[in-house]
Structures are given as structure tokens and as C-alpha cells.
Amino acid sequence: MSASFERGVDAIRQAIDAPIASYFASCVHCGLCADACLFYTETGDPRYTPINKVEPMKRIWRQEFTLLGRITRLLGLVQPVTDEELAEWSRLTYDACSMCGRCSLVCPVGNDITYMIRKFREGLSLAGHAPPGVIDATRRTIELGSPMGVKLQTLMAQIKRQEAETGLEIPLDKVGADYLALLSSMEIVNYPEYLGALARVFHQAGVSWTLSTDAYEATNSGIQIGQSDLAAKVVQRIVDAAEKLGVKTVISPECGHAFMALRFEGPNLIGRRYKFDVVHILELLDQLRADGRIRFKGRDPRPLTYHDPCQIARRGGVIDPPRRLLGEIAENFQEMHETGKWNWCCGGGGGVSANDRAEELKLKSFKVKKRQLDELEVTTVVTSCANCRITFEEALEHYNMPVEVIGLAEMVADHLDAEEVNND
Amino acid sequence: MKDDSVLAYLKARGISRRGFLKFCAATTSMMALPPTMTAAVAQALATAQRPSVIWLSFQECTGCTESLTRSHSPSIERLIFDAISLDYHHTLMAASGEAAERARHEAMEKFHGRYLLLVDGSVPVKDGGVYSTIAGMTNLEMLKETAAGAAAIINIGTCAAYGGIPEARPNPTGAVPVSAIVKDKPIINVPGCPPIPVAITGVVAHYLTFGTVPELDSRQRPTAFYGDTIHDRCYRRPFYDRGLFAESFDDEGARKGWCLFKLGCRGPTTHNACATTKWNQGTSFPIQSGHGCIGCSEPHFWDTGSFYKAISVPTGPFAPAATAAAAAGAVAGGAMMLRNRHAKEKAVEAKQPVSPDDLEK
Amino acid sequence: MSDVEFLMWVRGPGLVMAFAIFVFGLILRLIEVYSLGHKPDLAPAREVTPGSPWRTMFTRSAPADGLLKKAPVLYIGGYIFHLGLFITFFLFIPHIEFLRNAIGIGWPGLPTPVVDFVAVITLLTLVLTLTVRIADPVKRFLSNADDYVGWTLTFLPVLTGWMAYHHFMLPYTWMLAIHIFTVMLLLIALPFGKLGHFFTLFISRWYNGNNFARKGVAS
């Protein structure tokens, strides 16, 4: 089987539901969504107006699912959507959108454009118009288990390294543990300290946890390319492992879309509720802090700020926990001007960072983050998403900005009160 | 030769020259002419011959004649009326029967091309016009016959001008205005149900003075009397402008003399002189008495819905059509629902399992 | 057709027909939208959330963070002309009388000179928003016939109503009839294009607010 225009359009038909119909019916072309989208504000290109990115889906809705639309189509007053148009729109819907959700928060008539982008990608992907870079990442996710091609042996090597560095054991496949921790390829390859941080925190807090060799990858490329069946495969892998191990809770790592995929889309993808809860690592860290199971010593003296990863904050509701944690371990924490659910996207999420075609546009869109940082006097940006971290690092280098980026989980681990650590 | 001029006639009735000039001044101002024209009016009237006037009454209630003749003290109207030679009028002439018809034909012959034809009442045309006949002749025939030699036709009252009450729905007699029958003569409409007396006599006075029809609007009404709407000259207008309306008859607003728009006043859409000239020698007019104008000088005034509902409110009824439309909407919606569900189901059925190969063509 | 006959038609069968089409379109659009269904969300909603779909239905009218400064004409102009439309339609005594005759209930209105003033402000603001729609690159890019026709059908009733009240230009009977006719056109178009947002926005805001609320975000 291969991609085809018909399969793509069928996927769009399947995806169009009452919310989407209400959104298209309500849009008054006010253009406010453009003012909320970093891809528009940093380029001035009106085609990047969020609602425009789903225009072909609107035409399909109107021409097929409304009486007036069907009549105008019958009379030849409107043209049906073509494959060429879907190909053209790929550059808008994939390259120029990270599914950050700002447009959905801003629209005066309440349109959830992010939701529509997500559904429109279902059609674009099966029509064969997903960007090549994203297709490759998805293929690797399904066939190899990781979008970056990280195999189990790579993970094992990193586990060994972190065990050596921390002097702690990292449990594997422990049946009956309370928590199953997941990782993202980006962390395994670029930020393996995350794993060590987990070990240190859970050791002090006395948390019973484990990794699983059957399911360690949380990054869900299926969500990013927008193909539900493939996304479901990734989730199912995790669900099977978690339920086999009988854990109470699965911890989503410092990766934005992983959290969105597992916590909010997952049950709908596999068609049933989980037998476990899902939390983001920040939620767990905050809970441990609140329960007094981890205590802190010393504060980071650097002037720093926090970047809210879109899928975790605005689209995931984890906004206060990082701030409470930073409140304990940072001395000079400055909020960005737009903060919390209003913070700006880094521009790399939603498949953009896997999309080589979109490299230039991604760097251009980062100027909004540059502006936010220029307003402050900070040396450091703290965040909780590995993809944001790599996007920041690459862009900061491109713009020659002397700012460093660190992960919050690691920072928390670095400030644990060492006297509290129980050595086995 | 007998001097049949207007002046002579008036003199014979004991009107002094001074009185005559006063009358001319009053006529001039009544016709909204500049005061300098008084001399011309006097000159014209002094030498004008009393014109022959034939007054035909068709489907009418005689209210127009009553309006004109109910002046209860000697007045300008009276004078004008007396200044013409009324050679034929059902109610007012002494003769009747064959003698009356003979008088009409004599006037038509003697003054052919020069007599004034005044008409009140509408003309029925349905079923050959049998619904109103005089001396065995239908109104339609009589009008055509008499109009042929007239110098001009003055339609007195809304019935003759626009069809009036007989023309109101369902118009069983096929009533039409005079202008629907006579197309080749100068026509002046003096509408009203009845018209204000001075509007009638003002037109006649103008004709006497100048021998021409006065300035008319697009409905052939003399602008001197019908140029403004009641609303434009209504003394209650400030209350309309402020939004102070009587809600019901004799409520507080009504007693305070507030605007009667909500009680159905047709002032805004009615052209007449009632608000300025008023009735009964300037005594009052309907609005001043507390009742809204019913628009009696306008065409189709009887068919504009309830007189007690404002002219701008919908006449409806909405419920039947809206219910049918709701049902139709539900049916159309139901059809779309079935179609939409079917389209989605078809898309689901056509769905194949997806592997990474399916992402590329 | 004479002026009186046109007036009698628009306020009689004309309005009845227009209102019927409006009702038809409203019900059709509601069923068209809801019939597409919405799969229940199997992911558990956050138990404690600052968000609420019912609140979003109304709070979404407030300007988004930082955007009032970026798009002041859109927000403030939008508030003004929407409020102006509401006031001129629902709080003008002859209109209240109109509705009282149609639906059986009335309510107090504002003094007519106030409504007159509001109507003028509304007209000017509508012209301003149209200018911005044409001048701003994003809005110009997005706009199509639906937007321009929708603007015109909204503008004309206010304009002709103002002209009728002031007996401006045409004789009152014509002006009143034309005013009611423009309202007919508006009623007919209302449920079908973007103007339908007057009722569909409550649906879209609810779904949006619900989505965010389940995730723990007030929107």
C-alpha cells in the first residue's frame, strides 16, 4: 500500500467532527491568530496565518458536509481540493507550525486551530505530503523504536555511564515498581544526565521506580506527523510494558509531545483507558517537594529564566510546578514577559526540528525567543523539554547569544540536600 | 352684457372692494405665493369669468362635499365656492332626475374645453362597471363622456385620487382612481378622507387666478398643501425625537401629549396639511385630539395594517411560516446528518492499516 | 410597485419569508455541525482545573495577552460596533415595539438621541474596520466574498435605519421600506456564512474551553 490523494481525503473526512465544523463555521477572518503565531510574526508572510494553514480542510468541510456547500459544488461554483494544493499546504501545515497552541488560546470565536492542524495532518500524511525528514523520523520510530534510531544497546550504554557517575542503580524491568520512567531519544543521546538526575531524586525520595527495555522511548513521531495509527503503535508499546510491569504511574520525560501523546491523546489512540496514571516528571518532582520527600540545599546564583515548553505548559497544564521548584533552587529567577500559558514557542516542536526543509524558517521564528531574552538580563534558560533545549542551543549559537540552556530535572537533582541522601 | 366676473359677483353679494382685496391677500398666502403676487391675484380675479364646474360623484360617501360645505361661518372657502358656477352636483343642485342630466349636458356643450371637472368617489370597473350607475349610466361611461371636454380634472378626496375605501382589499367592485381611466387631461389630486376644505378651494382659487394647475408633486398633489408630511410639521415631533411615546390611549404619556407613533400614527408616511392648517378653521387635528393620524390622504391607507400598530412593525404572522421553516430545517438537517454520517462511515470502512510505507507515494 | 405597496410587502410577507429562511438556516446549521459528532475523550480530565468550557464561552471575548496593543482597532472597534449593533437594534424604542409585536414581550429602551448617536458611531466604526480589513496584509489575504458581503449586509440596516429616522435623502415611506428590506437580506444571509458566528461561536468556544480545561488550562 502507498500514500494516495484518496486516502488522504478520506482521512480528513474521518477527522472532521462537530468541533471542527463549529470552528470553520465561526471563523470571521479577523487575523488575530496570525499575531499569536511566531511563524507569522517573525516573517510577516500572511500565508502563515494559522487558520490559513487548514484552508483545504475548510473547503472539504464546506463542500461535503454542508447543504449550501454541496449545492455550490453541484453548480460548479466552487472547485474541490486537489492533490497539488495538499502538497502546497504541506509547507504551511508542517514547516510553519509546531502545534504550540497559541492560536487556539487567542482566537476570539474560540477556534482550536491546533486541533485542526493535528487532524489536517492525518490527511496530508496519508496523501504522501508529510515532509521527508518527518517521514524518516516516523519510519525510524516504528521500525527501530526511536526517531533518532537509538537502539537498546545505546540506552544500555548510557545507563551504565549514569550508574557509574551517580553511584546508584538504575532499575530495569522491575515488576511491581510504582513508577515506570520513560525517556526521549533526544535525552538519551544529548542529555543523558536526565537519567542520572532521576536516579538521584528517586533515591533520596525513596521512590520505587524502573525503566523498561520493552518501552523506553516516549517521543511520539506519529503525533508529530499526524498519523493516528502509527502514533497508537508507539503508545501501545508503552501501555503494554507498563501494564506488564504493573506500575501505578508512568512518568513522561522532559519532552513536550511525548507528554501530550501519552497523557492526553494516548487513550483515544488505543481506544481504551490505561490501568495506570501518567504524570510529567515536573509534576512528580513538585509533588515530592510538597510532600517533603526531597529537600534542597543551596540556590543557583545565575540570573535565569524559564521557557515553558508548549505541550507541557499551555497544552498540558503543567505551569506552576516548575515555578515552585525554581522558587526553591534559584536565587535570581526572572519571568519572561509572556509567561506560563502565554509563553512563546521555541519553534522546534511538532515535527519542525525533524524537518530539514524548515530549518531556515525555524531559525527565523526563534527571533521571538531572542527578543524575550533580550528583554531580560539572564545568562541561563531553564526548560523541561529536550527538543526545546536542542532548538535553543542551535539557535542561540546561530544568533551568537551567550546564554546557556539547562534542564530543570537535572537542576533539581543538582540541588538535592546531600546530607539527606541515604547511602545503601 | 352681463358682467359675470368674479368681482361683479362678489360685489352683488355685498362684498366691498376692500373685502375683496383682503380675500385676495388671504388667497395669495394660502397658496404659498409671495405677498407681492396679491396685486396679480386681484387683477386676475377681478376680470376672471366665473368658470363652469361640473362635479361628478361616483363611489363616495359625500364626506368630501360635507367637508367643503360644513363651514359654519362665512369664510374664504365659502367665497371661493360661491365664485364658481357649480352647474352639476348631486347633493347641492336644485334640479334632479332628467333635468339634472340635461343641465350637465348643456354645461358640457356651452363651455366645451373650458369647464372644470371635479370628481369625488372611485370608479368601479368590474363586471362592466355595474356597481355604480347614475341615470342608467355607469360611472365609467359618465366619467369618460364628461372628461372629454374638461379643461382640467380635480380629484376631490382619496377615493377619486387613489381609489380610497372602495379600493381596499378585497376591492369587490374593481374600484380604480380617476387617473386610471382618464389619461389625456391635466389632473390634480386633492386627497384626504375627506380633504381639508381649504385644500379644495385653494386649488380652485389658483385655477381661477392663473388658469393653470398649481405646482404638483409626483402624485399630482398640490405641493402647497401636500408638500410636507404630518410628521414634518407635527407639534409633537420633539417627543418623537426624544423617544417619548404614549403606550396606550389615556395613559400618562398620552395625557402629557407625547408622540403617538407607537399607537399607530401614520404621520411620517402621510402627506397633508393637517398639522399646519388643521380642521374646522384651525381648531384641531386628530393628533392634537390624541388619536394617531390614519394616513387618509395616501394611497392604500386602508390596507396598511391595524391603525393602532406603528407603521414600522411587522404584520406577520410569523408563527406558521417559522414553524414550517423549522420543520424544513430539521428535515434538511436530518438529510445532511444521514449524508454526513454515511460519508464518515465510508471513509472509516475504506481505511487500511497504516505502516510507514503508507506515508510515501 | 408604489412606496406604500413595497412597505406593506416588506413588513408583511417579505419579513415573514426572511425570518422563515433564517429559522431554516439556523436549525440546518446546528444539525449540520452537531451531526458530525464528537468522540468522547478517554483520557482522564484533570480533577482540579482553572478552566471551564462554560466560562470560556464568555471570557474569550476579552483581549488575549499582549494582543490589545498589537491589534487595538480590531478589538476596540469590534467591541464598539458589536455593542452598537446591540444597542441600536435592541434598545431603540421603535425596534422594541417591532419585537413586541413579533414575540409578545417588550422592554424599556434608551432615549432616541442616544441611539442616534450610537448608530453614527457604529457606522463610522464599521467603515474603520473595513478599512483595516483592506489595509492589513493578513486580513486582506484572508478576506473573501463572504467577508465583504457580510460587512455590507451588516452596514446597510444601520445606515438605512439612520437615514429613515432622519428622513434623509428619500421620502420616509421608501426609506423605511428599504430599511426593512435590508434587514430581510441580513436575516436571510445570517445563518449561512461567517455571520453565523453569532450563534456558532458559543459552540466553538465551548469545545475549545473544554479541551483546555481538561488539560488544566483556563482559556
PDB file of N, CA and C in Angstrom, chain A residues 1-3 7 10 13-14 16 64-67 70 83 125-129 135 138-139 142 225 227 229-230 233, chain B residues 332-333 335-337 339-361:
ATOM      1  N   MET A   1       0.850  -1.202   0.000  1.00  0.00           N
ATOM      2  CA  MET A   1       0.000   0.000   0.000  1.00  0.00           C
ATOM      3  C   MET A   1       0.871   1.231   0.000  1.00  0.00           C
ATOM      4  N   SER A   2       0.361   2.300  -0.562  1.00  0.00           N
ATOM      5  CA  SER A   2       1.141   3.530  -0.522  1.00  0.00           C
ATOM      6  C   SER A   2       0.212   4.696  -0.243  1.00  0.00           C
ATOM      7  N   ALA A   3       0.838   5.836  -0.031  1.00  0.00           N
ATOM      8  CA  ALA A   3       0.036   7.032   0.182  1.00  0.00           C
ATOM      9  C   ALA A   3      -0.718   7.366  -1.102  1.00  0.00           C
ATOM     10  N   ARG A   7      -6.709   8.419  -0.104  1.00  0.00           N
ATOM     11  CA  ARG A   7      -6.549   8.027   1.308  1.00  0.00           C
ATOM     12  C   ARG A   7      -6.459   9.263   2.184  1.00  0.00           C
ATOM     13  N   ASP A  10      -9.886  10.854   2.518  1.00  0.00           N
ATOM     14  CA  ASP A  10     -10.705  10.010   3.401  1.00  0.00           C
ATOM     15  C   ASP A  10     -10.339  10.234   4.864  1.00  0.00           C
ATOM     16  N   ARG A  13     -11.907  13.373   5.916  1.00  0.00           N
ATOM     17  CA  ARG A  13     -13.351  13.169   6.131  1.00  0.00           C
ATOM     18  C   ARG A  13     -13.598  12.514   7.479  1.00  0.00           C
ATOM     19  N   GLN A  14     -12.764  11.543   7.787  1.00  0.00           N
ATOM     20  CA  GLN A  14     -12.945  10.833   9.046  1.00  0.00           C
ATOM     21  C   GLN A  14     -12.679  11.753  10.227  1.00  0.00           C
ATOM     22  N   ILE A  16     -12.995  15.115  10.379  1.00  0.00           N
ATOM     23  CA  ILE A  16     -13.895  16.261  10.573  1.00  0.00           C
ATOM     24  C   ILE A  16     -15.025  15.878  11.517  1.00  0.00           C
ATOM     25  N   GLU A  64     -18.557  19.245   1.380  1.00  0.00           N
ATOM     26  CA  GLU A  64     -19.088  17.892   1.545  1.00  0.00           C
ATOM     27  C   GLU A  64     -20.046  17.757   2.716  1.00  0.00           C
ATOM     28  N   PHE A  65     -19.892  18.622   3.720  1.00  0.00           N
ATOM     29  CA  PHE A  65     -20.689  18.409   4.915  1.00  0.00           C
ATOM     30  C   PHE A  65     -21.691  19.516   5.216  1.00  0.00           C
ATOM     31  N   THR A  66     -21.895  20.478   4.267  1.00  0.00           N
ATOM     32  CA  THR A  66     -22.944  21.470   4.467  1.00  0.00           C
ATOM     33  C   THR A  66     -23.824  21.487   3.230  1.00  0.00           C
ATOM     34  N   LEU A  67     -25.094  21.772   3.440  1.00  0.00           N
ATOM     35  CA  LEU A  67     -26.048  21.744   2.347  1.00  0.00           C
ATOM     36  C   LEU A  67     -25.693  22.801   1.308  1.00  0.00           C
ATOM     37  N   ARG A  70     -22.653  21.850  -0.631  1.00  0.00           N
ATOM     38  CA  ARG A  70     -22.891  20.796  -1.612  1.00  0.00           C
ATOM     39  C   ARG A  70     -23.584  21.370  -2.838  1.00  0.00           C
ATOM     40  N   ASP A  83      -4.749  17.481  -5.236  1.00  0.00           N
ATOM     41  CA  ASP A  83      -3.534  16.926  -4.638  1.00  0.00           C
ATOM     42  C   ASP A  83      -2.428  17.974  -4.623  1.00  0.00           C
ATOM     43  N   SER A 125      -0.559  13.430   5.676  1.00  0.00           N
ATOM     44  CA  SER A 125       0.419  12.345   5.787  1.00  0.00           C
ATOM     45  C   SER A 125       0.036  11.170   4.902  1.00  0.00           C
ATOM     46  N   LEU A 126      -1.243  10.793   4.899  1.00  0.00           N
ATOM     47  CA  LEU A 126      -1.651   9.650   4.079  1.00  0.00           C
ATOM     48  C   LEU A 126      -1.738  10.009   2.599  1.00  0.00           C
ATOM     49  N   ALA A 127      -1.717  11.312   2.310  1.00  0.00           N
ATOM     50  CA  ALA A 127      -1.674  11.711   0.904  1.00  0.00           C
ATOM     51  C   ALA A 127      -0.231  11.776   0.428  1.00  0.00           C
ATOM     52  N   GLY A 128       0.680  11.483   1.340  1.00  0.00           N
ATOM     53  CA  GLY A 128       2.088  11.440   0.961  1.00  0.00           C
ATOM     54  C   GLY A 128       2.775  12.781   0.985  1.00  0.00           C
ATOM     55  N   HIS A 129       2.169  13.753   1.691  1.00  0.00           N
ATOM     56  CA  HIS A 129       2.727  15.093   1.646  1.00  0.00           C
ATOM     57  C   HIS A 129       3.373  15.536   2.951  1.00  0.00           C
ATOM     58  N   ILE A 135       8.894  12.080   7.827  1.00  0.00           N
ATOM     59  CA  ILE A 135       8.568  10.697   7.436  1.00  0.00           C
ATOM     60  C   ILE A 135       9.667   9.754   7.901  1.00  0.00           C
ATOM     61  N   THR A 138       9.534   9.149  11.570  1.00  0.00           N
ATOM     62  CA  THR A 138       8.425   8.252  11.913  1.00  0.00           C
ATOM     63  C   THR A 138       8.776   6.806  11.558  1.00  0.00           C
ATOM     64  N   ARG A 139       9.390   6.670  10.385  1.00  0.00           N
ATOM     65  CA  ARG A 139       9.766   5.305   9.979  1.00  0.00           C
ATOM     66  C   ARG A 139      10.711   4.704  11.018  1.00  0.00           C
ATOM     67  N   ILE A 142       8.885   3.643  14.202  1.00  0.00           N
ATOM     68  CA  ILE A 142       8.100   2.405  14.133  1.00  0.00           C
ATOM     69  C   ILE A 142       9.005   1.203  13.957  1.00  0.00           C
ATOM     70  N   ILE A 225       3.777  13.722  12.942  1.00  0.00           N
ATOM     71  CA  ILE A 225       3.430  13.620  11.527  1.00  0.00           C
ATOM     72  C   ILE A 225       1.906  13.640  11.374  1.00  0.00           C
ATOM     73  N   GLN A 227      -0.325  10.953  12.215  1.00  0.00           N
ATOM     74  CA  GLN A 227      -0.930   9.724  11.709  1.00  0.00           C
ATOM     75  C   GLN A 227      -1.295   8.868  12.927  1.00  0.00           C
ATOM     76  N   ASP A 229      -2.746   5.951  13.520  1.00  0.00           N
ATOM     77  CA  ASP A 229      -2.432   4.530  13.653  1.00  0.00           C
ATOM     78  C   ASP A 229      -0.992   4.332  14.094  1.00  0.00           C
ATOM     79  N   LEU A 230      -0.085   5.098  13.484  1.00  0.00           N
ATOM     80  CA  LEU A 230       1.318   4.974  13.851  1.00  0.00           C
ATOM     81  C   LEU A 230       1.553   5.508  15.262  1.00  0.00           C
ATOM     82  N   LYS A 233       0.640   2.926  17.763  1.00  0.00           N
ATOM     83  CA  LYS A 233       1.623   1.840  17.935  1.00  0.00           C
ATOM     84  C   LYS A 233       2.626   2.203  19.013  1.00  0.00           C
TER      85      LYS A 233
ATOM     86  N   ALA B 332     -34.056  19.002   6.381  1.00  0.00           N
ATOM     87  CA  ALA B 332     -32.808  19.193   5.635  1.00  0.00           C
ATOM     88  C   ALA B 332     -31.617  18.804   6.507  1.00  0.00           C
ATOM     89  N   GLY B 333     -31.687  19.185   7.766  1.00  0.00           N
ATOM     90  CA  GLY B 333     -30.621  18.835   8.707  1.00  0.00           C
ATOM     91  C   GLY B 333     -30.518  17.329   8.862  1.00  0.00           C
ATOM     92  N   ALA B 335     -31.390  15.129   6.685  1.00  0.00           N
ATOM     93  CA  ALA B 335     -30.803  14.584   5.463  1.00  0.00           C
ATOM     94  C   ALA B 335     -29.294  14.773   5.474  1.00  0.00           C
ATOM     95  N   MET B 336     -28.852  15.963   5.888  1.00  0.00           N
ATOM     96  CA  MET B 336     -27.412  16.220   5.939  1.00  0.00           C
ATOM     97  C   MET B 336     -26.756  15.323   6.979  1.00  0.00           C
ATOM     98  N   MET B 337     -27.468  15.100   8.094  1.00  0.00           N
ATOM     99  CA  MET B 337     -26.902  14.243   9.144  1.00  0.00           C
ATOM    100  C   MET B 337     -26.663  12.842   8.596  1.00  0.00           C
ATOM    101  N   ARG B 339     -26.333  11.989   5.506  1.00  0.00           N
ATOM    102  CA  ARG B 339     -25.312  12.041   4.481  1.00  0.00           C
ATOM    103  C   ARG B 339     -23.926  12.177   5.098  1.00  0.00           C
ATOM    104  N   ASN B 340     -23.828  13.049   6.107  1.00  0.00           N
ATOM    105  CA  ASN B 340     -22.533  13.261   6.753  1.00  0.00           C
ATOM    106  C   ASN B 340     -22.052  11.990   7.428  1.00  0.00           C
ATOM    107  N   ARG B 341     -22.955  11.344   8.142  1.00  0.00           N
ATOM    108  CA  ARG B 341     -22.571  10.106   8.850  1.00  0.00           C
ATOM    109  C   ARG B 341     -22.140   9.047   7.853  1.00  0.00           C
ATOM    110  N   HIS B 342     -22.903   8.961   6.764  1.00  0.00           N
ATOM    111  CA  HIS B 342     -22.580   7.978   5.729  1.00  0.00           C
ATOM    112  C   HIS B 342     -21.198   8.255   5.146  1.00  0.00           C
ATOM    113  N   ALA B 343     -20.921   9.529   4.890  1.00  0.00           N
ATOM    114  CA  ALA B 343     -19.620   9.875   4.311  1.00  0.00           C
ATOM    115  C   ALA B 343     -18.499   9.494   5.265  1.00  0.00           C
ATOM    116  N   LYS B 344     -18.699   9.747   6.536  1.00  0.00           N
ATOM    117  CA  LYS B 344     -17.663   9.414   7.506  1.00  0.00           C
ATOM    118  C   LYS B 344     -17.524   7.901   7.645  1.00  0.00           C
ATOM    119  N   GLU B 345     -18.647   7.215   7.642  1.00  0.00           N
ATOM    120  CA  GLU B 345     -18.573   5.749   7.770  1.00  0.00           C
ATOM    121  C   GLU B 345     -17.839   5.146   6.583  1.00  0.00           C
ATOM    122  N   LYS B 346     -18.154   5.705   5.416  1.00  0.00           N
ATOM    123  CA  LYS B 346     -17.489   5.202   4.209  1.00  0.00           C
ATOM    124  C   LYS B 346     -15.986   5.408   4.320  1.00  0.00           C
ATOM    125  N   ALA B 347     -15.611   6.580   4.860  1.00  0.00           N
ATOM    126  CA  ALA B 347     -14.185   6.863   4.993  1.00  0.00           C
ATOM    127  C   ALA B 347     -13.537   5.879   5.965  1.00  0.00           C
ATOM    128  N   VAL B 348     -14.265   5.541   7.030  1.00  0.00           N
ATOM    129  CA  VAL B 348     -13.722   4.597   8.007  1.00  0.00           C
ATOM    130  C   VAL B 348     -13.591   3.212   7.393  1.00  0.00           C
ATOM    131  N   GLU B 349     -14.609   2.819   6.633  1.00  0.00           N
ATOM    132  CA  GLU B 349     -14.572   1.497   6.002  1.00  0.00           C
ATOM    133  C   GLU B 349     -13.416   1.375   5.030  1.00  0.00           C
ATOM    134  N   ALA B 350     -13.168   2.486   4.313  1.00  0.00           N
ATOM    135  CA  ALA B 350     -12.118   2.430   3.297  1.00  0.00           C
ATOM    136  C   ALA B 350     -10.735   2.420   3.932  1.00  0.00           C
ATOM    137  N   LYS B 351     -10.701   2.593   5.272  1.00  0.00           N
ATOM    138  CA  LYS B 351      -9.423   2.726   5.933  1.00  0.00           C
ATOM    139  C   LYS B 351      -8.646   1.415   5.910  1.00  0.00           C
ATOM    140  N   GLN B 352      -7.379   1.548   5.519  1.00  0.00           N
ATOM    141  CA  GLN B 352      -6.489   0.396   5.530  1.00  0.00           C
ATOM    142  C   GLN B 352      -5.546   0.550   6.703  1.00  0.00           C
ATOM    143  N   PRO B 353      -4.978  -0.557   7.210  1.00  0.00           N
ATOM    144  CA  PRO B 353      -3.956  -0.411   8.250  1.00  0.00           C
ATOM    145  C   PRO B 353      -2.772   0.385   7.708  1.00  0.00           C
ATOM    146  N   VAL B 354      -2.132   1.118   8.591  1.00  0.00           N
ATOM    147  CA  VAL B 354      -1.092   2.041   8.138  1.00  0.00           C
ATOM    148  C   VAL B 354       0.272   1.579   8.630  1.00  0.00           C
ATOM    149  N   SER B 355       1.202   1.572   7.686  1.00  0.00           N
ATOM    150  CA  SER B 355       2.602   1.334   8.041  1.00  0.00           C
ATOM    151  C   SER B 355       3.403   2.507   7.511  1.00  0.00           C
ATOM    152  N   PRO B 356       4.655   2.625   7.927  1.00  0.00           N
ATOM    153  CA  PRO B 356       5.429   3.775   7.460  1.00  0.00           C
ATOM    154  C   PRO B 356       5.500   3.891   5.938  1.00  0.00           C
ATOM    155  N   ASP B 357       5.366   2.782   5.221  1.00  0.00           N
ATOM    156  CA  ASP B 357       5.382   2.862   3.760  1.00  0.00           C
ATOM    157  C   ASP B 357       4.242   3.704   3.238  1.00  0.00           C
ATOM    158  N   ASP B 358       3.150   3.734   4.008  1.00  0.00           N
ATOM    159  CA  ASP B 358       1.977   4.443   3.532  1.00  0.00           C
ATOM    160  C   ASP B 358       2.121   5.955   3.611  1.00  0.00           C
ATOM    161  N   LEU B 359       3.260   6.386   4.115  1.00  0.00           N
ATOM    162  CA  LEU B 359       3.459   7.823   4.217  1.00  0.00           C
ATOM    163  C   LEU B 359       4.054   8.390   2.926  1.00  0.00           C
ATOM    164  N   GLU B 360       4.440   7.478   2.036  1.00  0.00           N
ATOM    165  CA  GLU B 360       5.030   7.960   0.781  1.00  0.00           C
ATOM    166  C   GLU B 360       4.310   7.347  -0.399  1.00  0.00           C
ATOM    167  N   LYS B 361       4.332   8.096  -1.470  1.00  0.00           N
ATOM    168  CA  LYS B 361       3.633   7.600  -2.681  1.00  0.00           C
ATOM    169  C   LYS B 361       4.499   6.594  -3.404  1.00  0.00           C
TER     170      LYS B 361
END
